[in-house]
Short mmCIF file of C-alpha atoms in Angstrom, two decimals:
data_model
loop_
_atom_site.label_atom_id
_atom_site.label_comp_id
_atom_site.label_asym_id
_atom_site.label_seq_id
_atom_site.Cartn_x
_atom_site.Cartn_y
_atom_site.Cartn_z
CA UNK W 16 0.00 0.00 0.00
CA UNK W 17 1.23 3.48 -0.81
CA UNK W 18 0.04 6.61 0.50
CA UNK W 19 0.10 9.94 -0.47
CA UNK W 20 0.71 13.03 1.55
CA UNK W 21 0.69 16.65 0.90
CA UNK W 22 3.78 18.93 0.47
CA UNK W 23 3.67 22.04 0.76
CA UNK W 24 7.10 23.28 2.61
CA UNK W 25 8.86 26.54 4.30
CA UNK W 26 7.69 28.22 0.70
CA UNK W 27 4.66 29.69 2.51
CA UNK W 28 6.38 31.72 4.93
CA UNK W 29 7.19 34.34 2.48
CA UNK W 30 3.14 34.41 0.64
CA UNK W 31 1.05 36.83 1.68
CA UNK W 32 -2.16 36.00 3.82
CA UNK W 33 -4.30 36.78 0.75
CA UNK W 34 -2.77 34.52 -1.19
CA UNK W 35 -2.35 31.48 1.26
CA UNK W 36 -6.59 31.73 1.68
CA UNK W 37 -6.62 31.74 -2.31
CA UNK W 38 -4.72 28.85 -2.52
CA UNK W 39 -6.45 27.14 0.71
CA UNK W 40 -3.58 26.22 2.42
CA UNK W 41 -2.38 26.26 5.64
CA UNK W 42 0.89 27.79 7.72
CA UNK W 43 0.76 24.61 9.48
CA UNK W 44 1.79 22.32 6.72
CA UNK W 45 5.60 21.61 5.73
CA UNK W 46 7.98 19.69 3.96
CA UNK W 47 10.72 20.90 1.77
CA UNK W 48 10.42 21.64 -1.90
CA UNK W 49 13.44 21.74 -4.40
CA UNK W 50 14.27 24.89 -6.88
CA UNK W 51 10.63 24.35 -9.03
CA UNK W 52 7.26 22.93 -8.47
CA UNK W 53 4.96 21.20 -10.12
CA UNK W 54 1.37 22.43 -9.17
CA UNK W 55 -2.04 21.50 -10.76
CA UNK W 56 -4.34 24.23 -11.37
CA UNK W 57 -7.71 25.03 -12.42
CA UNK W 58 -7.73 28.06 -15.04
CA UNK W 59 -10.62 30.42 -16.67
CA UNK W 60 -8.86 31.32 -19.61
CA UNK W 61 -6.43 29.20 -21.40
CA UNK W 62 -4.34 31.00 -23.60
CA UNK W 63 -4.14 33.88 -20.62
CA UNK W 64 -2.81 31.30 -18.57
CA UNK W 65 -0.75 29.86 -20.79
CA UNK W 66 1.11 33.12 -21.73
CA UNK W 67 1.26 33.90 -17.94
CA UNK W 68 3.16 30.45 -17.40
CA UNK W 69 5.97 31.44 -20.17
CA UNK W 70 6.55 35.21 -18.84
CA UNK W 71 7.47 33.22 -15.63
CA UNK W 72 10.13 31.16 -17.96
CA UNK W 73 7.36 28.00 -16.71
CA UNK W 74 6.44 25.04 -18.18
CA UNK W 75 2.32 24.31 -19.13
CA UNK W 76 0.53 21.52 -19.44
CA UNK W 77 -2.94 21.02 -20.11
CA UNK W 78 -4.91 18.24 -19.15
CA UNK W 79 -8.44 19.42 -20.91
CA UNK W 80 -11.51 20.59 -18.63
CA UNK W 81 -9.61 23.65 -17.16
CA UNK W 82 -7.22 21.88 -15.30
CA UNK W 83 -3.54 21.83 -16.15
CA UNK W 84 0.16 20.73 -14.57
CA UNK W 85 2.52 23.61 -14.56
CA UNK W 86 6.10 23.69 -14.05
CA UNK W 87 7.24 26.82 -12.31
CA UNK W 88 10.11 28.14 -10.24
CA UNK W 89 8.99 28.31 -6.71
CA UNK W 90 9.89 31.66 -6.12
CA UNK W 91 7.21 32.86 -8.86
CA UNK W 92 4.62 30.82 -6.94
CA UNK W 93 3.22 33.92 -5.43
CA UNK W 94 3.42 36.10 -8.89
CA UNK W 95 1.57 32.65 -10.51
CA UNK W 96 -1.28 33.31 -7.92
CA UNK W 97 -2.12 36.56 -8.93
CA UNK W 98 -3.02 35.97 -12.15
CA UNK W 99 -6.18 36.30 -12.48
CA UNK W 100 -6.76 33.40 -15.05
CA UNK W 101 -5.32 31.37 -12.37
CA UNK W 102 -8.47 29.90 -10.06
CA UNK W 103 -7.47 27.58 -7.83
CA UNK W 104 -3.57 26.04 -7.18
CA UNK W 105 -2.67 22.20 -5.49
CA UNK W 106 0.04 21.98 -4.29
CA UNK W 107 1.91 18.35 -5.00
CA UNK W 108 1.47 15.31 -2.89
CA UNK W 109 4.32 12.60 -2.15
CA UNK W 110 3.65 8.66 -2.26
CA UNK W 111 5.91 5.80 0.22
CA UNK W 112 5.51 2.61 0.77
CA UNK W 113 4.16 1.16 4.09
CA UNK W 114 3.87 -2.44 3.25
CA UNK W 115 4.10 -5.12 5.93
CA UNK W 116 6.89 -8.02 5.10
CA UNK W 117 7.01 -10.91 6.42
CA UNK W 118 9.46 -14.26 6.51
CA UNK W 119 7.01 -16.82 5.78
CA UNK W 120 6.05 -17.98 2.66
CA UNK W 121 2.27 -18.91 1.36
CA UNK W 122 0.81 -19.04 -1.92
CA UNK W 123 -2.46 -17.35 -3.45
CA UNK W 124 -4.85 -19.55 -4.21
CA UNK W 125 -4.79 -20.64 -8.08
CA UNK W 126 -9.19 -19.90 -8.46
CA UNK W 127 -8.00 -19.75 -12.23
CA UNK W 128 -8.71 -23.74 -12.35
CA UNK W 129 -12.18 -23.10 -11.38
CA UNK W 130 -13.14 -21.71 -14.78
CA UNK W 131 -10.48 -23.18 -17.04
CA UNK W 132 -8.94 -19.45 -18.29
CA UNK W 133 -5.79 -17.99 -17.28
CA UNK W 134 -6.97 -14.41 -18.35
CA UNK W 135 -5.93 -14.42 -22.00
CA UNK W 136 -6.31 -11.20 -23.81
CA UNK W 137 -7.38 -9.36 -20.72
CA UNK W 138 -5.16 -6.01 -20.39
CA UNK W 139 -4.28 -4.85 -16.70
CA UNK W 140 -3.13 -1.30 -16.10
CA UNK W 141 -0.69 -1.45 -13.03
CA UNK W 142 -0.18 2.12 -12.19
CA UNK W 143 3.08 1.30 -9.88
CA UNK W 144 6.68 1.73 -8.87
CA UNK W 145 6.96 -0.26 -12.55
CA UNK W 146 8.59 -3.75 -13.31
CA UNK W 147 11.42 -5.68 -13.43
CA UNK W 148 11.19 -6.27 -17.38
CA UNK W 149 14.24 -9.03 -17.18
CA UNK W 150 12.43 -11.59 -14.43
CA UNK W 151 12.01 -14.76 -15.90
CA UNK W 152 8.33 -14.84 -14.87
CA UNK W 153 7.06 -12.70 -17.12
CA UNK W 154 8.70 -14.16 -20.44
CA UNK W 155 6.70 -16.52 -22.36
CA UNK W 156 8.38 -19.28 -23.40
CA UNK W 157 10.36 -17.82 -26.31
CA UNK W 158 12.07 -15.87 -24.11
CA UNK W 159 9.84 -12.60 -25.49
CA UNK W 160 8.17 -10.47 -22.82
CA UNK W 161 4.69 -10.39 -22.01
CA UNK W 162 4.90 -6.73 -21.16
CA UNK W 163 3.19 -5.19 -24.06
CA UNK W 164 3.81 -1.44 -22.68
CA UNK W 165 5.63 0.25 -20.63
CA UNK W 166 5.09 3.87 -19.62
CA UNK W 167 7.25 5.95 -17.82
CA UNK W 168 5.47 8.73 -16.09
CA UNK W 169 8.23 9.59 -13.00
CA UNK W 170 10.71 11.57 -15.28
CA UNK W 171 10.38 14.54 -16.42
CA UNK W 172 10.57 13.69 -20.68
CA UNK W 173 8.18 10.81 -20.09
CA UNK W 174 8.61 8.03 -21.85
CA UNK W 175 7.05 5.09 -23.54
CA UNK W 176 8.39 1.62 -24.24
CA UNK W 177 6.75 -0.78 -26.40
CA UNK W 178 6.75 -4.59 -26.58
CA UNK W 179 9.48 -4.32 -29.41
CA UNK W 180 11.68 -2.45 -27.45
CA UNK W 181 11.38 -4.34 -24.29
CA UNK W 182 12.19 -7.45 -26.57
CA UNK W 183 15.14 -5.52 -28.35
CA UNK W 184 16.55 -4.80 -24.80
CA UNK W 185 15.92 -8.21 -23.72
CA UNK W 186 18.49 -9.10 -26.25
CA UNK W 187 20.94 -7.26 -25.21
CA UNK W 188 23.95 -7.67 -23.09
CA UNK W 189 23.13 -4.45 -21.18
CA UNK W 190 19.08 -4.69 -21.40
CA UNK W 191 18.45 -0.75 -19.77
CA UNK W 192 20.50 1.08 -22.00
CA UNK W 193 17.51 0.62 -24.12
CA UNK W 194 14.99 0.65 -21.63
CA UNK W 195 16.49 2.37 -18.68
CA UNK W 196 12.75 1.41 -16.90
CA UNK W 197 13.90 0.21 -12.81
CA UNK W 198 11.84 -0.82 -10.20
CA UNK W 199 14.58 -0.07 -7.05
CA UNK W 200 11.57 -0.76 -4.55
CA UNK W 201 10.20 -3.85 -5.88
CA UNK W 202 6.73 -3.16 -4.94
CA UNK W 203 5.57 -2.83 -8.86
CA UNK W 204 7.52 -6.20 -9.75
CA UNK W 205 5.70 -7.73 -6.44
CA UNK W 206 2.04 -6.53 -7.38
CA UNK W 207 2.61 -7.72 -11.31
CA UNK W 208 3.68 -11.06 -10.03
CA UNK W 209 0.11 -11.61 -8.02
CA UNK W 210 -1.55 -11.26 -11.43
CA UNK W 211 0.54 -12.72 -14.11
CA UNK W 212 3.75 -15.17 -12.95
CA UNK W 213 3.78 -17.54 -15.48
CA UNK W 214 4.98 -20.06 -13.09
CA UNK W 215 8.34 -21.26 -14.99
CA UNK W 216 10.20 -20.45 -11.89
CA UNK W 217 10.07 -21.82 -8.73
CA UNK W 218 6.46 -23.00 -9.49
CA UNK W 219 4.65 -19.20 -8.46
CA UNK W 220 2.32 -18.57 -10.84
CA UNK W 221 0.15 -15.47 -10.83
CA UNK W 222 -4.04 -15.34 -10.60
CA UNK W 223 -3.76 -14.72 -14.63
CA UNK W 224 -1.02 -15.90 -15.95
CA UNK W 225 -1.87 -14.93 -19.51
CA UNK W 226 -2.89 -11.70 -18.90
CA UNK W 227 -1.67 -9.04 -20.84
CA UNK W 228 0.51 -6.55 -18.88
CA UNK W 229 0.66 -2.87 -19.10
CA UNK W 230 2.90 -1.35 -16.43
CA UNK W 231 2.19 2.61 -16.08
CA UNK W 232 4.98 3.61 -13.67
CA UNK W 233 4.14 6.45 -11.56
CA UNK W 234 6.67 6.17 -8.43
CA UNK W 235 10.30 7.06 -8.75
CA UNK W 236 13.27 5.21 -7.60
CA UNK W 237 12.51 6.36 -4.21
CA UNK W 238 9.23 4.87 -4.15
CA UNK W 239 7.83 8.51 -3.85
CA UNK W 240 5.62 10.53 -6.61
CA UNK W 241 3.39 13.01 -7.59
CA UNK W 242 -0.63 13.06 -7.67
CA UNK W 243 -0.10 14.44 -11.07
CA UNK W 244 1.38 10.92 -12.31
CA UNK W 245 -0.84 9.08 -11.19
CA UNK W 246 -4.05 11.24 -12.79
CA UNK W 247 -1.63 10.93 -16.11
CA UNK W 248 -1.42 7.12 -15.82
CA UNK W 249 -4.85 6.61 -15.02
CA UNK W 250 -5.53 8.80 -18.53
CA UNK W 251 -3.34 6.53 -20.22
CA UNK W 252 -4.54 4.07 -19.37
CA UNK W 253 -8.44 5.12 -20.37
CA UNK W 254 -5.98 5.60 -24.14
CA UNK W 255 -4.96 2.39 -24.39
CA UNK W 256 -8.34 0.80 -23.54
CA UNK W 257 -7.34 -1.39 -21.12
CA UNK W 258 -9.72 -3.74 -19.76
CA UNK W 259 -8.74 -3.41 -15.23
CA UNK W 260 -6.62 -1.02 -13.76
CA UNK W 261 -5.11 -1.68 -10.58
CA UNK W 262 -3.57 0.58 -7.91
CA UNK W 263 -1.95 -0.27 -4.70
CA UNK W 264 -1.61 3.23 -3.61
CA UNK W 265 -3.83 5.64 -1.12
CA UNK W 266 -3.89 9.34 -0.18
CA UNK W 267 -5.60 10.46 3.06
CA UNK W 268 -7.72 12.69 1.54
CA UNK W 269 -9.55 13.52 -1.40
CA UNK W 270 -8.15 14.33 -4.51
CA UNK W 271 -11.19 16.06 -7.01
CA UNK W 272 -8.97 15.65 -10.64
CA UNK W 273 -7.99 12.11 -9.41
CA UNK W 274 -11.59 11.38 -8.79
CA UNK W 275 -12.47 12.76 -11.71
CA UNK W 276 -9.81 10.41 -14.00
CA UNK W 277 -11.47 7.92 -12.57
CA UNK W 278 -14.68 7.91 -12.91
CA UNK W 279 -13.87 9.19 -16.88
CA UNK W 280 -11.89 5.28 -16.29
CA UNK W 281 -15.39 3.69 -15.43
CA UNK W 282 -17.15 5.47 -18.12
CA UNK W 283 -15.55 3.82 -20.38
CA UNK W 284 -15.76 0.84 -19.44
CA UNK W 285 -12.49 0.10 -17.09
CA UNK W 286 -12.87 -1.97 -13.34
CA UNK W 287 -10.53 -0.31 -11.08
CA UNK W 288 -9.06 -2.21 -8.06
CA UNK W 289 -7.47 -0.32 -5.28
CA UNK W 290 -6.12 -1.42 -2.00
CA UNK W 291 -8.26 -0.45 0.98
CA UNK W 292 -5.23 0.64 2.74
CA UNK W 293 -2.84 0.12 5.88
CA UNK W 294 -4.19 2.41 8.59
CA UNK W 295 -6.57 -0.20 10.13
CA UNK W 296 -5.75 -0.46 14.19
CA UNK W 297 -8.11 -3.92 14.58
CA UNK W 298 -10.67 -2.22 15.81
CA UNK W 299 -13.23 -2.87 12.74
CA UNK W 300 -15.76 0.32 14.20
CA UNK W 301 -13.17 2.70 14.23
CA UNK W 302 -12.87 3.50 10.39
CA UNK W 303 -9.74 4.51 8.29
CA UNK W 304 -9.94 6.04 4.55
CA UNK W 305 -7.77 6.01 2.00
CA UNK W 306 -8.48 7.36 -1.21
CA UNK W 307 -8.90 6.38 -4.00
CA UNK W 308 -10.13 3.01 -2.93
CA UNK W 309 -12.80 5.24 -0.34
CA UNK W 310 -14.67 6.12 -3.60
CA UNK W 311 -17.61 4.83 -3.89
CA UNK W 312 -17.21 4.05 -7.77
CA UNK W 313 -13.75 1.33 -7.61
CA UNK W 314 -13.36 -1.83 -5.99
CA UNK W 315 -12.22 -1.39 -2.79
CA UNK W 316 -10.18 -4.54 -1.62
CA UNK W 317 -9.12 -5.48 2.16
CA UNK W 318 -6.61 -7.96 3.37
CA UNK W 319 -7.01 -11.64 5.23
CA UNK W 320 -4.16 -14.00 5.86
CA UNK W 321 -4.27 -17.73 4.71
CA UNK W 322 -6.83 -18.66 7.47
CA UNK W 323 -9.27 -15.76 6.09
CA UNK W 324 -8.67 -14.03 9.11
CA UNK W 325 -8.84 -10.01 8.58
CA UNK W 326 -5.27 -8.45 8.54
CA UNK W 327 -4.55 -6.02 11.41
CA UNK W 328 -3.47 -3.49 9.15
CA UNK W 329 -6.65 -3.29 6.87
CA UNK W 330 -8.68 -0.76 7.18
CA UNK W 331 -12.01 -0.71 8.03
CA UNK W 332 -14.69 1.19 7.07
CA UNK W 333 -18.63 2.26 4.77
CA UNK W 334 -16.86 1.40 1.45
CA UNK W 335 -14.80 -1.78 1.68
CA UNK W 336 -16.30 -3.74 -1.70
CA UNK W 337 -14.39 -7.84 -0.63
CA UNK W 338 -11.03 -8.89 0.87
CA UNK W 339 -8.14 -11.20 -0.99
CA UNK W 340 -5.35 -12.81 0.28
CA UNK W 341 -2.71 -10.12 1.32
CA UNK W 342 -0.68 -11.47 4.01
CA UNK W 343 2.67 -13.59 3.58
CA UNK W 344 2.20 -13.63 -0.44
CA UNK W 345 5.29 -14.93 -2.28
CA UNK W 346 5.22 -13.10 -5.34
CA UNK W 347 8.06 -11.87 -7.97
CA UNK W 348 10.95 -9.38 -6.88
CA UNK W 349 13.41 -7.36 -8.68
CA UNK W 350 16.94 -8.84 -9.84
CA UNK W 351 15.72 -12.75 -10.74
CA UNK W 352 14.10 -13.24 -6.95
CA UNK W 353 10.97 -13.83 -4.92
CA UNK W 354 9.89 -12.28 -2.00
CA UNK W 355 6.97 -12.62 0.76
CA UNK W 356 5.04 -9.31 1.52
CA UNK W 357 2.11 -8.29 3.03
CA UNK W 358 -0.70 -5.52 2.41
CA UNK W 359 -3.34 -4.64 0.87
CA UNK W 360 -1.21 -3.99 -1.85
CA UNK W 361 -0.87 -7.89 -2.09
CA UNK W 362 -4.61 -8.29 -1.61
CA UNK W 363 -6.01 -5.76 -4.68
CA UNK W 364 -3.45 -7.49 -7.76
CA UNK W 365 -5.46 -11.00 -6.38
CA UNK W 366 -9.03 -9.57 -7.43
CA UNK W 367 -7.47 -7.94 -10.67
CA UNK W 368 -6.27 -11.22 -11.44
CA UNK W 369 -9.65 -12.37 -10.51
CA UNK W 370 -11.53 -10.09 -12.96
CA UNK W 371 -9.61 -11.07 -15.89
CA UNK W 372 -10.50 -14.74 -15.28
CA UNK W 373 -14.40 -13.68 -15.02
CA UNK W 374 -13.83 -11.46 -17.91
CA UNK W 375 -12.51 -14.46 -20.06
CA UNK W 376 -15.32 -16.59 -18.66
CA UNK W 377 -17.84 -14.13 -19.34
CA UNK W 378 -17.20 -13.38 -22.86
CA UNK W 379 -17.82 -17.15 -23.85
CA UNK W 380 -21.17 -17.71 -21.23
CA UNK W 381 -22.73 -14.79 -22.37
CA UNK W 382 -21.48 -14.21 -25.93
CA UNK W 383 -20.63 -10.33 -25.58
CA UNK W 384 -18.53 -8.37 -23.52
CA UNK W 385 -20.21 -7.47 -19.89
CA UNK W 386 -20.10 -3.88 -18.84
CA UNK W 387 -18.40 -2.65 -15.86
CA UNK W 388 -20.94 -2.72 -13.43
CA UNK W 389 -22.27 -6.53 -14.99
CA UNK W 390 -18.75 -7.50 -14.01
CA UNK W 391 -18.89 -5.83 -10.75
CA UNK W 392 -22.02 -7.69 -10.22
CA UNK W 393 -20.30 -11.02 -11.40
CA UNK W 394 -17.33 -10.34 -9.17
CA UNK W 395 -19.61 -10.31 -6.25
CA UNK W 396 -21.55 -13.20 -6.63
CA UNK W 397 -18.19 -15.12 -6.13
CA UNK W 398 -17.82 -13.51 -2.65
CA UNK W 399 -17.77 -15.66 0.73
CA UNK W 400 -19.57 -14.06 3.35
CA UNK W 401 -16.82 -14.57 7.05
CA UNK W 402 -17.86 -14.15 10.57
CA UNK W 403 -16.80 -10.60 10.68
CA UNK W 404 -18.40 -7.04 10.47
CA UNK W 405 -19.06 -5.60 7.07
CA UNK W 406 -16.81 -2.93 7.79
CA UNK W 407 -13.79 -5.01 7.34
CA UNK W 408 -14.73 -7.50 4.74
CA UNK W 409 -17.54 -5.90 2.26
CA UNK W 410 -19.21 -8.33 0.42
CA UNK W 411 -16.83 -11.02 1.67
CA UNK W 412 -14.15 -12.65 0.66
CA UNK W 413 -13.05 -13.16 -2.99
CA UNK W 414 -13.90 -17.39 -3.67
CA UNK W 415 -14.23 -18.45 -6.81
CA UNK W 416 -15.90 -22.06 -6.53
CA UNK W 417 -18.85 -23.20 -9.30
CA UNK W 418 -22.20 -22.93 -8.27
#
């Protein structure tokens, strides 16, 4: 599970009180920002706005529906807040990891065998800390990858890497210095592996092992990124028409252009998964919310260990949609390895996984391709109701078993 928090930073010392209520920020926030920002704002008049940004030597970007990412020295911040084309500034926010390891090893249950699919021509979005490219689990047999994109949102000249570059690097003796794509935390390569380890090493083998793989990569080496990224790789993602995206991320609080990516995400068709979150204390009436699995419109996804016992860590709370398996999962790690981790992060990649199998099963029951909500609806019926408050477990916990 990641979650985001909000940086703001010793900046606001020097902006005037006018300027701080315009902005809707408070003296009482810090962190440290470096030599420019990147802010999203909400404008009235484009090309004002624009021509604002470049008299302050900044960089625009606009996102469509009056919202756009601007690069700008922090020292203009204040001058950028007085222009009166300039509504409403947000400041960035920051991701980090708080997953829970663990030393002892389980495996995910393989619910794939229930409906005889592996997930074949189903395309997950993981919107991540990206993938190791080179792990043997996620080369078909050939030796080609199975990674049909990969898009690199946490530098500044993002980039995108297709299948054919992936398998030129592949060939190569030094593999990045064509796709210079890392994932230093592991925590993409971990998630990835829950879906779609194709089981050729060390006999772990993902919930879909033929799914297709798109790996958005919106965390740095650091493990830490900007809100920004992650409404960019959701966008992509809605581009590329995949079929699930999943995120195993969380902010605190609300995040209105996020939202909005979303729910443009579900219009078109996309299930999003998102992990609950870490926050929970064990006490399943005292609620915790991380967004965005708090809104109401993705799949919301809790954590139970191998006894479908409720993990002390998940949260608990109105909008919890099932639980997954999310504690001591052995899943792929960076450099050739495997590793054991724990989270809600573990638990959300299970029901993607899930949902591709349905998907595949689905499309040959019912002759057509279900919507989103039909699929939500599907989903649920394959839920197993345990002997604990709804607050902690939704609809129950994910079971895939004929009926």
């Amino acid at each position: 599970m990641i979650i985001i928090a909000e940086n703001i930073g010793s900046l606001l010392t020097n902006i005037p009180k006018e300027v701080l209520t315009k902005l809707k920020i408070s003296m009482t926030s810090t962190a440290s920002l470096g030599d420019t920002l990147e802010i999203v704002v909400i404008y009235s008049n484009k090309q004002k706005a624009e021509e604002a940004v470049n008299n302050l030597k900044g960089k625009f970007e606009d996102l469509g529906y009056n919202f756009a990412i601007i690069t700008v020295d922090t020292s203009k911040i204040t001058q950028l807040a007085m222009e009166s084309s300039i509504q409403y500034i947000e400041f960035p926010k920051s991701f980090y990891f708080s997953d829970y390891e663990s030393n002892e090893a389980a495996c995910i249950i393989k619910s794939r065998n229930t409906f005889n699919t592996e997930g074949r021509g189903v395309i997950i979005g993981f919107i991540d800390s990206g993938i190791d490219y080179t792990h043997p689990a996620f080369l078909d047999f050939n030796g080609d990858t199975r990674v049909k994109y990969i898009y690199d949102l946490s530098i500044n000249e993002q980039k995108v890497y297709t299948e054919n570059d992936i398998n030129m690097a592949l060939k190569n003796s030094d593999p990045y210095s064509i796709v210079p794509v890392y994932d230093t935390t592991g925590h993409g390569t971990h998630v990835a592996g829950i879906v779609a380890a194709n089981g050729k090493v060390d006999s772990v083998i993902g919930a879909a092992p033929e799914a297709e793989l798109y790996i958005l990569k919106a965390l740095d080496r650091t493990g830490s990124g900007k809100s920004s990224w992650v409404i960019n790789a959701v966008n992509y993602a809605v581009d590329l028409k995949v079929d699930v995206i999943s995120m195993s991320l969380g902010m605190p609080e609300k995040d209105n252009k996020l939202e909005r990516a979303i729910k443009n995400a579900i219009k078109n068709n996309i299930l999003v998964v998102c992990a609950a979150g870490n926050e929970g204390d064990g006490n399943y009436d005292d609620f915790e919310y991380s967004y965005p699995a708090a809104y109401v419109d993705v799949i919301a996804v809790g954590a139970v260990d191998k006894k479908a016992v409720p993990a002390s860590f998940s949260n608990a709370n109105l909008v919890i949609d099932c639980v997954a398996p999310g504690v001591d999962i052995i899943s792929t790690y960076p450099n050739n390895r495997f590793a054991s981790l724990s989270g809600t992060s573990m638990a959300a990649p299970y029901v993607s996984g899930t949902v591709a199998l349905l998907k595949n099963w689905s499309r040959d029951v019912f002759q057509r391709e279900l919507t989103e909500s039909e699929l939500y609806a599907q989903l649920i019926k394959y839920t197993k109701t345990l002997q604990y408050p709804r607050t902690i477990q939704g609809n129950g916990l994910i079971y895939l078993k004929q009926r």
